[in-house]
Coordinates of C-alpha atoms in Angstrom, one line a residue:
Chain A
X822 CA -22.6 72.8 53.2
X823 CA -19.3 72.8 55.3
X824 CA -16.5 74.4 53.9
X825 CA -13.0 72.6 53.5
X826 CA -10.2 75.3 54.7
X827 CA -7.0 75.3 55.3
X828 CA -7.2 75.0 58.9
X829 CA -8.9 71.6 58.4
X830 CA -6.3 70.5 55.8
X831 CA -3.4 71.4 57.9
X832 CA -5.0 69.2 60.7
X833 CA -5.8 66.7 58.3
X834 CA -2.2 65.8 57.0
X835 CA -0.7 66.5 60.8
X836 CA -3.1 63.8 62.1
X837 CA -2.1 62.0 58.6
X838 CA 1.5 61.7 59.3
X839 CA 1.0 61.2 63.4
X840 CA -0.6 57.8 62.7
X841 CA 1.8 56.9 60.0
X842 CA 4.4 57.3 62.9
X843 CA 2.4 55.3 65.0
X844 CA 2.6 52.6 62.9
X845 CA 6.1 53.0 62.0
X846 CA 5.1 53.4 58.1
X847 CA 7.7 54.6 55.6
X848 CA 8.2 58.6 54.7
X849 CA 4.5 59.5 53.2
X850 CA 3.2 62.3 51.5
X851 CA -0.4 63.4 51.9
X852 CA -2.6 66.1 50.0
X853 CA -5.9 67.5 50.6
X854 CA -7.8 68.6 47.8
X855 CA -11.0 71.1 47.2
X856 CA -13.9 69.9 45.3
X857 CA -12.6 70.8 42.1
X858 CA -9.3 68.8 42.8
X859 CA -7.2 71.9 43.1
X860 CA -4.7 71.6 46.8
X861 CA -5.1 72.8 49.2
X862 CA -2.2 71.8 51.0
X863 CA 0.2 69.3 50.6
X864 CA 3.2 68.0 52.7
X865 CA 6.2 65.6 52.0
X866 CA 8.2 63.7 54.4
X867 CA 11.8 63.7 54.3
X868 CA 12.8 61.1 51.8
X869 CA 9.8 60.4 50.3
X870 CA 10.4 60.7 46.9
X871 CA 9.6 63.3 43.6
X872 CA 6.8 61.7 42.3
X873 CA 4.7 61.4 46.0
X874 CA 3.3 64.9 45.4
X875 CA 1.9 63.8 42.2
X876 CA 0.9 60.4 43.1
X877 CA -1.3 61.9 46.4
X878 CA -2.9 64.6 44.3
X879 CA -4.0 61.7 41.7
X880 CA -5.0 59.4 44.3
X881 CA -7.4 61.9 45.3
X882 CA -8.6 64.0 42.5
X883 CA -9.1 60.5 40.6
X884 CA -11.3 59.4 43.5
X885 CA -13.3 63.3 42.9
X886 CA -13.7 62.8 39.9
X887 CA -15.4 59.6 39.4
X888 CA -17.0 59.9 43.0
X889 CA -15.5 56.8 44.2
X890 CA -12.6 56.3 46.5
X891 CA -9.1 55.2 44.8
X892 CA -9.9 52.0 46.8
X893 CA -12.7 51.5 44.6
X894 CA -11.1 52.9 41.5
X895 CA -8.3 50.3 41.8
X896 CA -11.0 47.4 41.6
X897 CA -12.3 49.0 38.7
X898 CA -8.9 49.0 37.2
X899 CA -8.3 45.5 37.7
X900 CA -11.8 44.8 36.1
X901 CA -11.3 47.1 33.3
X902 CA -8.0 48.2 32.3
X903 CA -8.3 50.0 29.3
X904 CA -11.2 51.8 30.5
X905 CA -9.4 53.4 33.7
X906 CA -6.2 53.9 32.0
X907 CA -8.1 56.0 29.0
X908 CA -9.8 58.4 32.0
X909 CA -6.1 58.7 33.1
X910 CA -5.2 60.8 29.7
X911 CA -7.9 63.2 30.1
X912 CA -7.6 63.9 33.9
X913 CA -5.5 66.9 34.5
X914 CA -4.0 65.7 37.6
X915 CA -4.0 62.0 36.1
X916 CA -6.1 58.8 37.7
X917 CA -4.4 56.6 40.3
X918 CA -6.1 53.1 40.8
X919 CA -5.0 52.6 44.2
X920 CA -6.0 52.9 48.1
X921 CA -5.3 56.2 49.8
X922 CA -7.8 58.3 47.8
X923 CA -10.7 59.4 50.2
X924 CA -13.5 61.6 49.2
X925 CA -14.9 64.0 52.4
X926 CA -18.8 65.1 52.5
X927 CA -20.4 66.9 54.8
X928 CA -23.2 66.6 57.0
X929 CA -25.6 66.1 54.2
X930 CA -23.1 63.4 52.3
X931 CA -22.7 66.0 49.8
X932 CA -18.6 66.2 48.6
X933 CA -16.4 68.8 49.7
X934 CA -12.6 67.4 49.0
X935 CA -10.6 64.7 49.4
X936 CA -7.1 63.4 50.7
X937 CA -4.6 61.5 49.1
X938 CA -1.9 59.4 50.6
X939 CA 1.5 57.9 49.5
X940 CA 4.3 56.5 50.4
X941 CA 3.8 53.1 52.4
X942 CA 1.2 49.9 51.3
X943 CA -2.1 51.2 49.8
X944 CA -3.8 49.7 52.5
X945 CA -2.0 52.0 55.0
X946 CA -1.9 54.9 53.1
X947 CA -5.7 54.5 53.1
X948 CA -5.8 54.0 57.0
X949 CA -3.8 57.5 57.6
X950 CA -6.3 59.1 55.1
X951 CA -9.1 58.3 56.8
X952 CA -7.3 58.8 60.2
X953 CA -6.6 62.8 59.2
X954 CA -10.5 62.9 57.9
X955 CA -11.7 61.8 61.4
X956 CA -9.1 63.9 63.7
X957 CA -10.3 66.9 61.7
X958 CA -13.8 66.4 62.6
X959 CA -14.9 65.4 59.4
X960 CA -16.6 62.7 57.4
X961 CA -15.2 60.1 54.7
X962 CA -17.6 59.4 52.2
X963 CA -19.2 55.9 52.5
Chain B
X521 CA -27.3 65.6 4.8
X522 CA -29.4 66.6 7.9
X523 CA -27.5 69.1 9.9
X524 CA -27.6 68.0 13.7
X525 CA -28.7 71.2 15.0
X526 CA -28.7 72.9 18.8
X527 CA -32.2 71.7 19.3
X528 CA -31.5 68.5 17.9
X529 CA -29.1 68.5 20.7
X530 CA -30.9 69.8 23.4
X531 CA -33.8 67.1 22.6
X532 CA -31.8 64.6 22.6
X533 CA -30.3 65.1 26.0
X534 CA -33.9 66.1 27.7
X535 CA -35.1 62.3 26.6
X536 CA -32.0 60.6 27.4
X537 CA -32.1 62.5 31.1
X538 CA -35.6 61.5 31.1
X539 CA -34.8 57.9 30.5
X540 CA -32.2 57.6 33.0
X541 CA -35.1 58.7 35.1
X542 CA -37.6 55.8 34.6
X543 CA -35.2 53.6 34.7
X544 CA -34.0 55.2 38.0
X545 CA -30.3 55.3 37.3
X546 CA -27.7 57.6 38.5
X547 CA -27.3 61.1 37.7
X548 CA -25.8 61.3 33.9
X549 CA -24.3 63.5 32.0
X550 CA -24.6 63.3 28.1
X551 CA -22.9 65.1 25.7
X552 CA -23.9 66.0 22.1
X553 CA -21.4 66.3 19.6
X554 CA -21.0 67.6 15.9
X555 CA -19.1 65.6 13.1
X556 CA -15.8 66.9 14.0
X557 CA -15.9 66.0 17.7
X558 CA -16.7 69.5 19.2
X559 CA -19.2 70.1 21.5
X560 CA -22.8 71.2 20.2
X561 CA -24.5 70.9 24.3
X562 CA -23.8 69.3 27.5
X563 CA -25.8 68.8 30.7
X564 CA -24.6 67.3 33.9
X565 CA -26.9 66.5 36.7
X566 CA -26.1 67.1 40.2
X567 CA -23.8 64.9 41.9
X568 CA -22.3 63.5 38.5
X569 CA -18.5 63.7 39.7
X570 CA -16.2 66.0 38.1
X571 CA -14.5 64.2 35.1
X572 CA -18.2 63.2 33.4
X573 CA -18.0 66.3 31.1
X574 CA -14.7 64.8 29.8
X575 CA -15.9 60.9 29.9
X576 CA -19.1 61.6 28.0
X577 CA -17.4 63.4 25.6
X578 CA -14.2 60.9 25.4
X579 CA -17.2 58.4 24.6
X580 CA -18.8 60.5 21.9
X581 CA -15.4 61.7 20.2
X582 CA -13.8 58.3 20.2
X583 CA -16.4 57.3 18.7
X584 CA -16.0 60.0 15.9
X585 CA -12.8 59.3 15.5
X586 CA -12.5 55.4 14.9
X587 CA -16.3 55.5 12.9
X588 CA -17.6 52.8 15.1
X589 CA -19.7 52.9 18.7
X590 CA -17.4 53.5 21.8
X591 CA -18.7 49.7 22.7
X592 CA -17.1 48.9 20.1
X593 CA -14.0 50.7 21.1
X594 CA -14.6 48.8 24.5
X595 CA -14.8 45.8 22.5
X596 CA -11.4 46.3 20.5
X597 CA -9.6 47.4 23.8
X598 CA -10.0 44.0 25.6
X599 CA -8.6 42.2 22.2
X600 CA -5.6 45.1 21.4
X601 CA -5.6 47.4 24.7
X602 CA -2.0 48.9 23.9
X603 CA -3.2 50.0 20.8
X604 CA -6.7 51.6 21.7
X605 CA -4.6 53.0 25.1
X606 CA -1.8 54.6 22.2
X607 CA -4.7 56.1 20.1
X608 CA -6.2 58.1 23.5
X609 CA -2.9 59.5 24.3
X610 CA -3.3 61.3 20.3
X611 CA -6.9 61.9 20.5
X612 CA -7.1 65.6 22.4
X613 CA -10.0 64.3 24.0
X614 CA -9.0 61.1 24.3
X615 CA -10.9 57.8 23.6
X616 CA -13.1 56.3 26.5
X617 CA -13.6 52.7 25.2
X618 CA -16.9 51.5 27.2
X619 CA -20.7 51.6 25.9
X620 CA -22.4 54.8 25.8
X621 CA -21.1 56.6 22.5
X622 CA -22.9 56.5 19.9
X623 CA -22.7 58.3 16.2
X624 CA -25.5 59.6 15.0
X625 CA -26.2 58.8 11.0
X626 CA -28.7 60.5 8.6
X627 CA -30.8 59.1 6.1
X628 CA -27.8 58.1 3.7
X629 CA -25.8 56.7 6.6
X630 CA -23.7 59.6 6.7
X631 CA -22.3 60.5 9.7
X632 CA -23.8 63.7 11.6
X633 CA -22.3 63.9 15.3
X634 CA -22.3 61.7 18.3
X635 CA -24.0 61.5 21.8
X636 CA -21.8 60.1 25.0
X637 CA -23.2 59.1 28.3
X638 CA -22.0 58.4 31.4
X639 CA -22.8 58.0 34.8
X640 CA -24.3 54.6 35.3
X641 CA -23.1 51.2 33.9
X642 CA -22.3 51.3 30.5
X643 CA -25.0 49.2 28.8
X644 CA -27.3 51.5 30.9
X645 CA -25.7 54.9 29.3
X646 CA -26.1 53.3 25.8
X647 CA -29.6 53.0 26.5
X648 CA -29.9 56.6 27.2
X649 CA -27.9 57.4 24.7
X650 CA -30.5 55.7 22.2
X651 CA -33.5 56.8 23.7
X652 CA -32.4 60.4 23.0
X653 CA -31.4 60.1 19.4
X654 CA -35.1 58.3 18.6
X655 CA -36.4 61.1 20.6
X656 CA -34.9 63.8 18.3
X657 CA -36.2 61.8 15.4
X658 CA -32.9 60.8 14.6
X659 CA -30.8 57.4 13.8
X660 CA -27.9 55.8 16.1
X661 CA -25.2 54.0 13.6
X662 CA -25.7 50.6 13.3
Chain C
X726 CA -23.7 78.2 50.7
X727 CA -26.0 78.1 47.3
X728 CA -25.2 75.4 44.8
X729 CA -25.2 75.8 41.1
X730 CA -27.4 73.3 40.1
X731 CA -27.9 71.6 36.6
X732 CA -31.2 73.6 36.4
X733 CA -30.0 76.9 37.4
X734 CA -27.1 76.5 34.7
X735 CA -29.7 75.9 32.2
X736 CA -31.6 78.9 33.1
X737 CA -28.8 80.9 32.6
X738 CA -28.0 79.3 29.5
X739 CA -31.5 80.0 27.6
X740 CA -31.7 83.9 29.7
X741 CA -28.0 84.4 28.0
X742 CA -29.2 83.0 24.6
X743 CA -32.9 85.3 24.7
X744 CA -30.6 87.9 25.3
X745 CA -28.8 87.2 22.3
X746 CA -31.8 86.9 20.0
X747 CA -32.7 90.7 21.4
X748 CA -29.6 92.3 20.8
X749 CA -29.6 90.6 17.0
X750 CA -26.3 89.5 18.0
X751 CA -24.1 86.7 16.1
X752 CA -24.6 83.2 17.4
X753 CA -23.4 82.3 20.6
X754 CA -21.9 79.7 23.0
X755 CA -22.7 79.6 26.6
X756 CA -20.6 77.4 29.2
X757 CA -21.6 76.9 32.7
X758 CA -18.8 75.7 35.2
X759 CA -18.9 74.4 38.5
X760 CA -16.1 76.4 41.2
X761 CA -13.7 74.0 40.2
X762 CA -14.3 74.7 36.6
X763 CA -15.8 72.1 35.7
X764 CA -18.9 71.8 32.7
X765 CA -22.0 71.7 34.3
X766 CA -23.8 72.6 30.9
X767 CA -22.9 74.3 27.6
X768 CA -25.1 75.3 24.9
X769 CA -23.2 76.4 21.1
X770 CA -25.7 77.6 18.7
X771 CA -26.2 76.8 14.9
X772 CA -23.0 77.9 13.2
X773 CA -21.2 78.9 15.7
X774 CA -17.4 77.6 15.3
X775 CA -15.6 74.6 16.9
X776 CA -13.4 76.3 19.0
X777 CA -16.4 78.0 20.6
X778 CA -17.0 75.7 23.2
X779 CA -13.4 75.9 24.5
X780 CA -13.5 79.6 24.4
X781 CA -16.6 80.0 26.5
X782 CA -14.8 77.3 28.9
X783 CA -11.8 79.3 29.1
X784 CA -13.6 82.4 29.3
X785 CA -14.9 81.2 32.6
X786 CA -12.1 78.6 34.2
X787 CA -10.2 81.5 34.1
X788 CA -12.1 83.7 35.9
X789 CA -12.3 80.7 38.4
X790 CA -8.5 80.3 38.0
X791 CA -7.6 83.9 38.9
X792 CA -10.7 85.0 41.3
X793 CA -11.8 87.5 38.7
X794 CA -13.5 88.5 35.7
X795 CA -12.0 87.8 32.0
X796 CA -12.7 91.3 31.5
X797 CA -10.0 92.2 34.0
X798 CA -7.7 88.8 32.9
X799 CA -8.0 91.0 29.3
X800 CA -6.7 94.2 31.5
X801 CA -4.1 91.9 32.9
X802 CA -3.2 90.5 29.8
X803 CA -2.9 94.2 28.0
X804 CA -0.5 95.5 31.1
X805 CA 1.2 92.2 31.5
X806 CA 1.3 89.7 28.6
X807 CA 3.9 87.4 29.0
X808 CA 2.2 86.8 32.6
X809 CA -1.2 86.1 31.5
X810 CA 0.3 83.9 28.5
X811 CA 2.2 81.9 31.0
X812 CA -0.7 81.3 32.9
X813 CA -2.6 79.6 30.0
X814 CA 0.1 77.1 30.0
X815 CA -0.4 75.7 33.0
X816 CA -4.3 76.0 33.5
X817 CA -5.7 72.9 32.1
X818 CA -8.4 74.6 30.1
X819 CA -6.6 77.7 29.5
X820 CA -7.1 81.3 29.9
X821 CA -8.9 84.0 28.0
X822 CA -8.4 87.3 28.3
X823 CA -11.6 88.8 27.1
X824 CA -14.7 89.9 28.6
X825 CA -17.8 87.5 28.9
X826 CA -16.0 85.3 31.9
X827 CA -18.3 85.8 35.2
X828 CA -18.1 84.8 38.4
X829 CA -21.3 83.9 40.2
X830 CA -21.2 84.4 43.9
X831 CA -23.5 83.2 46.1
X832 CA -25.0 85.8 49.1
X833 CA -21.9 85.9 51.5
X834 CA -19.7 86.2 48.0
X835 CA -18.3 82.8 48.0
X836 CA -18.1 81.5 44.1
X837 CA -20.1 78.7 43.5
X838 CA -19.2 78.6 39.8
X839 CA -18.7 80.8 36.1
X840 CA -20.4 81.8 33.3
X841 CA -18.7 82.0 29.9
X842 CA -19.9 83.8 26.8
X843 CA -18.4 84.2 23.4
X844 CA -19.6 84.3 19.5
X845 CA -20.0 88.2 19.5
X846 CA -17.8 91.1 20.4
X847 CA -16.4 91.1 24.3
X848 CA -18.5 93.2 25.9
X849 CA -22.0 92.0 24.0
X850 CA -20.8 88.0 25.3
X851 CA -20.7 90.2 28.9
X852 CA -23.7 91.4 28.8
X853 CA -25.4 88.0 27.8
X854 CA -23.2 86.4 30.5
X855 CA -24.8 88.9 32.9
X856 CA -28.5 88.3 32.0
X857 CA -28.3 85.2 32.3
X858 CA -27.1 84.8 35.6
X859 CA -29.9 87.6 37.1
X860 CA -32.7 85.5 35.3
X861 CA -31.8 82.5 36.7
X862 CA -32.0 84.8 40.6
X863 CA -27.9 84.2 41.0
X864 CA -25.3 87.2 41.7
X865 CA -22.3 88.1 39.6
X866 CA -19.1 89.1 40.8
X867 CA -18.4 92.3 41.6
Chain D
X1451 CA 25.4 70.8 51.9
X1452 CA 21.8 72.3 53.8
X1453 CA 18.9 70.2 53.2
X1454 CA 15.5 71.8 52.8
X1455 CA 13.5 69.3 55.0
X1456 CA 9.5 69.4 55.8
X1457 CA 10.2 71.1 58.9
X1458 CA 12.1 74.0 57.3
X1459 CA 9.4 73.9 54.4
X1460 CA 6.4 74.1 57.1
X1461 CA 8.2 77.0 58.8
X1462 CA 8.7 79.1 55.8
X1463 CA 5.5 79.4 54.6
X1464 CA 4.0 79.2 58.4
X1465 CA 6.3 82.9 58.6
X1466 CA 5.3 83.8 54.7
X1467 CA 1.6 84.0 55.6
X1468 CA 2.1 85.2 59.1
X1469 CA 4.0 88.3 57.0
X1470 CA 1.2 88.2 54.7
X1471 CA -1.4 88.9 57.7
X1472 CA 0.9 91.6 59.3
X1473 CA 0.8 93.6 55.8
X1474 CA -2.9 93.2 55.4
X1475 CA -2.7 91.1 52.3
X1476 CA -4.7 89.3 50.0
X1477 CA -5.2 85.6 51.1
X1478 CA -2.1 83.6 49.7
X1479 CA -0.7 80.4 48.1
X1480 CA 2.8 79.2 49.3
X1481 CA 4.4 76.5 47.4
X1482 CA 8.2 75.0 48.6
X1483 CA 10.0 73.2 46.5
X1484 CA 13.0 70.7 46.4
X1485 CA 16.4 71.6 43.5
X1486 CA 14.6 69.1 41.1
X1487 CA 11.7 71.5 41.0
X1488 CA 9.1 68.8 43.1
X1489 CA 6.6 69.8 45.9
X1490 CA 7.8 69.3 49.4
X1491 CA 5.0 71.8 51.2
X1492 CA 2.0 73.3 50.1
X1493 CA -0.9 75.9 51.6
X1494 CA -3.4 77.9 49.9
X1495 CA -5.6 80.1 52.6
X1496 CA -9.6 80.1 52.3
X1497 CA -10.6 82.0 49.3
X1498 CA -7.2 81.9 47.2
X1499 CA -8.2 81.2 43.5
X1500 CA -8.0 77.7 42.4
X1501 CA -5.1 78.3 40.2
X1502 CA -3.1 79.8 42.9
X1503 CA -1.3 76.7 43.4
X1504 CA 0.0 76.1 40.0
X1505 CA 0.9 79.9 39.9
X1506 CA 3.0 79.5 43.2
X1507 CA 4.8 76.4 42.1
X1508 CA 5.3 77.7 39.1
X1509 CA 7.0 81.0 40.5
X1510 CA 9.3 78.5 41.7
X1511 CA 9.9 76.1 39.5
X1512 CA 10.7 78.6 36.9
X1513 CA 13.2 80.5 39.2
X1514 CA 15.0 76.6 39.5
X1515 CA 14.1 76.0 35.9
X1516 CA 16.7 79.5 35.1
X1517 CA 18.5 79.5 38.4
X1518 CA 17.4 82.8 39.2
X1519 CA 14.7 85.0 40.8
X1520 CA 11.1 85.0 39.2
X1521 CA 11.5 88.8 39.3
X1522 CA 14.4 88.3 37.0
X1523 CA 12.5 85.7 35.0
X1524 CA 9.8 88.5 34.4
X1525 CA 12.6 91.2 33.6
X1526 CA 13.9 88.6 30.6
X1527 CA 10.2 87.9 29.7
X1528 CA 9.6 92.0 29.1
X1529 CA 12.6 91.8 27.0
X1530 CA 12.7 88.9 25.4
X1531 CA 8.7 87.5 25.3
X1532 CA 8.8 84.8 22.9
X1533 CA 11.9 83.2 24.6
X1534 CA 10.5 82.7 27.8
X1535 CA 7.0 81.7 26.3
X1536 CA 9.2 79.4 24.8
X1537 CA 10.4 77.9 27.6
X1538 CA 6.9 78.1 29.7
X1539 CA 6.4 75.4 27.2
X1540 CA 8.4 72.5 27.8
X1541 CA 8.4 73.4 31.6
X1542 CA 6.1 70.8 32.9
X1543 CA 5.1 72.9 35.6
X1544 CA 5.3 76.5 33.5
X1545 CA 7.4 78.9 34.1
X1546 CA 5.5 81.8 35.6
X1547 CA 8.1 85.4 34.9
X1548 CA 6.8 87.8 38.1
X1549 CA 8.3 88.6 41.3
X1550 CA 7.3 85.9 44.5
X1551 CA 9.3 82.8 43.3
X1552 CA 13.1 83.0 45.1
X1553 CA 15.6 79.9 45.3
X1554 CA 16.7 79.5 48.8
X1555 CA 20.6 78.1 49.0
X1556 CA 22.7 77.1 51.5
X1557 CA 25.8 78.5 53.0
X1558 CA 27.9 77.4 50.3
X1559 CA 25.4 79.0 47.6
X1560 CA 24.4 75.9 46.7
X1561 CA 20.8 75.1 45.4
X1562 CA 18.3 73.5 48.2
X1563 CA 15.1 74.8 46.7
X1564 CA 12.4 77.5 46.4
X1565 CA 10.1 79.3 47.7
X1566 CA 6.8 80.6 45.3
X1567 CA 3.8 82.8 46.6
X1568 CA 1.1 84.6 44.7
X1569 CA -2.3 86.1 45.8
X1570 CA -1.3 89.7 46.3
X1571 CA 0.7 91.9 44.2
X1572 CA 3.8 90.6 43.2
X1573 CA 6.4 92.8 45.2
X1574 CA 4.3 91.9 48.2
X1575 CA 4.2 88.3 47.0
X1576 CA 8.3 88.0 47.3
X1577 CA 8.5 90.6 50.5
X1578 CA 6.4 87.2 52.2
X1579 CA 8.8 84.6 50.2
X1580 CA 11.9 86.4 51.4
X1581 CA 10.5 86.6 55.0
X1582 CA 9.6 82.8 54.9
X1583 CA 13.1 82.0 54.4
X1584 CA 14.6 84.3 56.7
X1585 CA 12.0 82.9 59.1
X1586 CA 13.7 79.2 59.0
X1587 CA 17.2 80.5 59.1
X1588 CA 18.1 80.0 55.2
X1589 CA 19.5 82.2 52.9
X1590 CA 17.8 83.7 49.7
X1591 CA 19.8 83.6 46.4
X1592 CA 21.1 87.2 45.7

């Protein structure tokens, strides 16, 4: 079982934030969390605003703890309402139906964190996520 | 008034574990819970994601504390979802309104504790759920 | 890196109960937490009270939260009160400074979950806590 | 008026832990916050405990929560317990009374944020906070 440190999380959110530059996205904020859904580290652009810490960490402990990416959570909420926003009030960290959440395994598929993203379109958040996963030499889950 | 006792529990979560196995489902967690909503015993298998523990028990205890199934509750929520959503934010374990709580009656009807389930699709939990109470000689509300 | 699975948390919890039964000790609830403190099984026996289950819990998240026993959170607490108090405000399932909180460590000493004992004096929930982990062939903190 | 930007957050706690390392210390959580008491940077080293980052931001948020020093937040709570227990909770993020959570201001004295850090003891906690600060070229509150 590979072990998500700090090292990988710091080159997760730089590699994060480098292709939201690329692509000329708005300020983003992007956490990585362990297992548990506890950070690991977190970082905020200039001008992103006071909320973004708290919507990346629920984006991503959200996706840990129903095993599904936010992606996935936010079809579920469109499905079911009620149901997602009840699993919001008894999530610590809170439940965020919406792209950027991405779970990471290891080798053996098995979970060992996840990143959230905030700040621009879901759909781009999403694609810095997964952009930090890969540069860090790591997996997203399926 | 039969008294739903720790190996009442404990029997009731080996069959319903056992029928999410024949029936080849996900991994589950199921929760047992007395009359007032607290835990009597609670097993999560292996790769059930983090927030089961609370979405079994959010099954069990809402269904506890409205008096009828949590597909019921499921039921209610599509007709009235502000109100279901306001009762979870008073409920300290909130109210997960989808199939797979169910309270657990005696032989006057009298309510003895619930069992939640979660981890595949609802109506597949409930059938857990079920099978474990029948296994533990016991009867599901009707 | 060893996972705590769902059948080694059971085999703590019915070596921690045995023990129990030896020692003639008051009835007892056993909680078994992942590393991010989360339930992977909890067992509260016949007539032991409703808050059990959240004291077991919190016996062992905060040994997770803070890297060490409850024992020494209940050291902690006695040198540094308002400190430990504060804490239990922001930990989600709170913190409780009394022995029968283990850490389980796997062979290199990374944790790979908690243990979390209470219904009798501190130091006979310890001792229970402890058992239980060596039947099931797991190492406790040291 | 100074603003606390990413790049000044990145490069205090970048200096925190490298002061950390150079006095042999217990692995460490750094948390840098904005004046309204919201996450701008975040890092928890390999093996900090998983409440670490609450503790950290909480150092902080406290110390903007009071306007002055966690140190001085834990002075108040020896004296005056209740009161700052109090206050821990209606704090969203707690308020956590030992030394390691400093505001950082700008030339004119004026707020920009804080600094918490927690793993070690807490004298050696704010020694790392107050070299973090130095580190980017800011000014501690006195």
């Amino acid at each position: 079982m590979t072990f998500l440190s700090l090292d990988h999380a710091n080159r997760i959110i730089a590699a994060a934030l480098t292709r939201g530059q690329e692509l000329g996205l708005k300020p983003l904020t992007v956490a990585v969390l362990d297992p548990g859904g506890h950070l690991i580290a977190l970082q905020r652009q200039d001008s992103s605003s006071n909320l973004r810490p708290g919507i990346a960490t629920g984006k991503a402990s959200g996706a840990l703890a129903l095993g599904v990416s936010s992606r996935k959570i936010g079809e579920m909420a469109a499905d079911r309402p009620s149901f997602v926003g009840a699993l919001g009030t008894i999530a610590p960290a809170g439940i965020v139906p919406s792209a950027g959440g991405v779970i990471v395994v290891d080798a053996d598929g098995r979970v060992i964190g996840a990143v959230g993203v905030t700040g621009d379109v879901a759909d781009n958040d999403e694609l810095c996520a997964l952009a930090g996963i890969a540069a860090a030499g790591l997996t997203a889950q399926a």
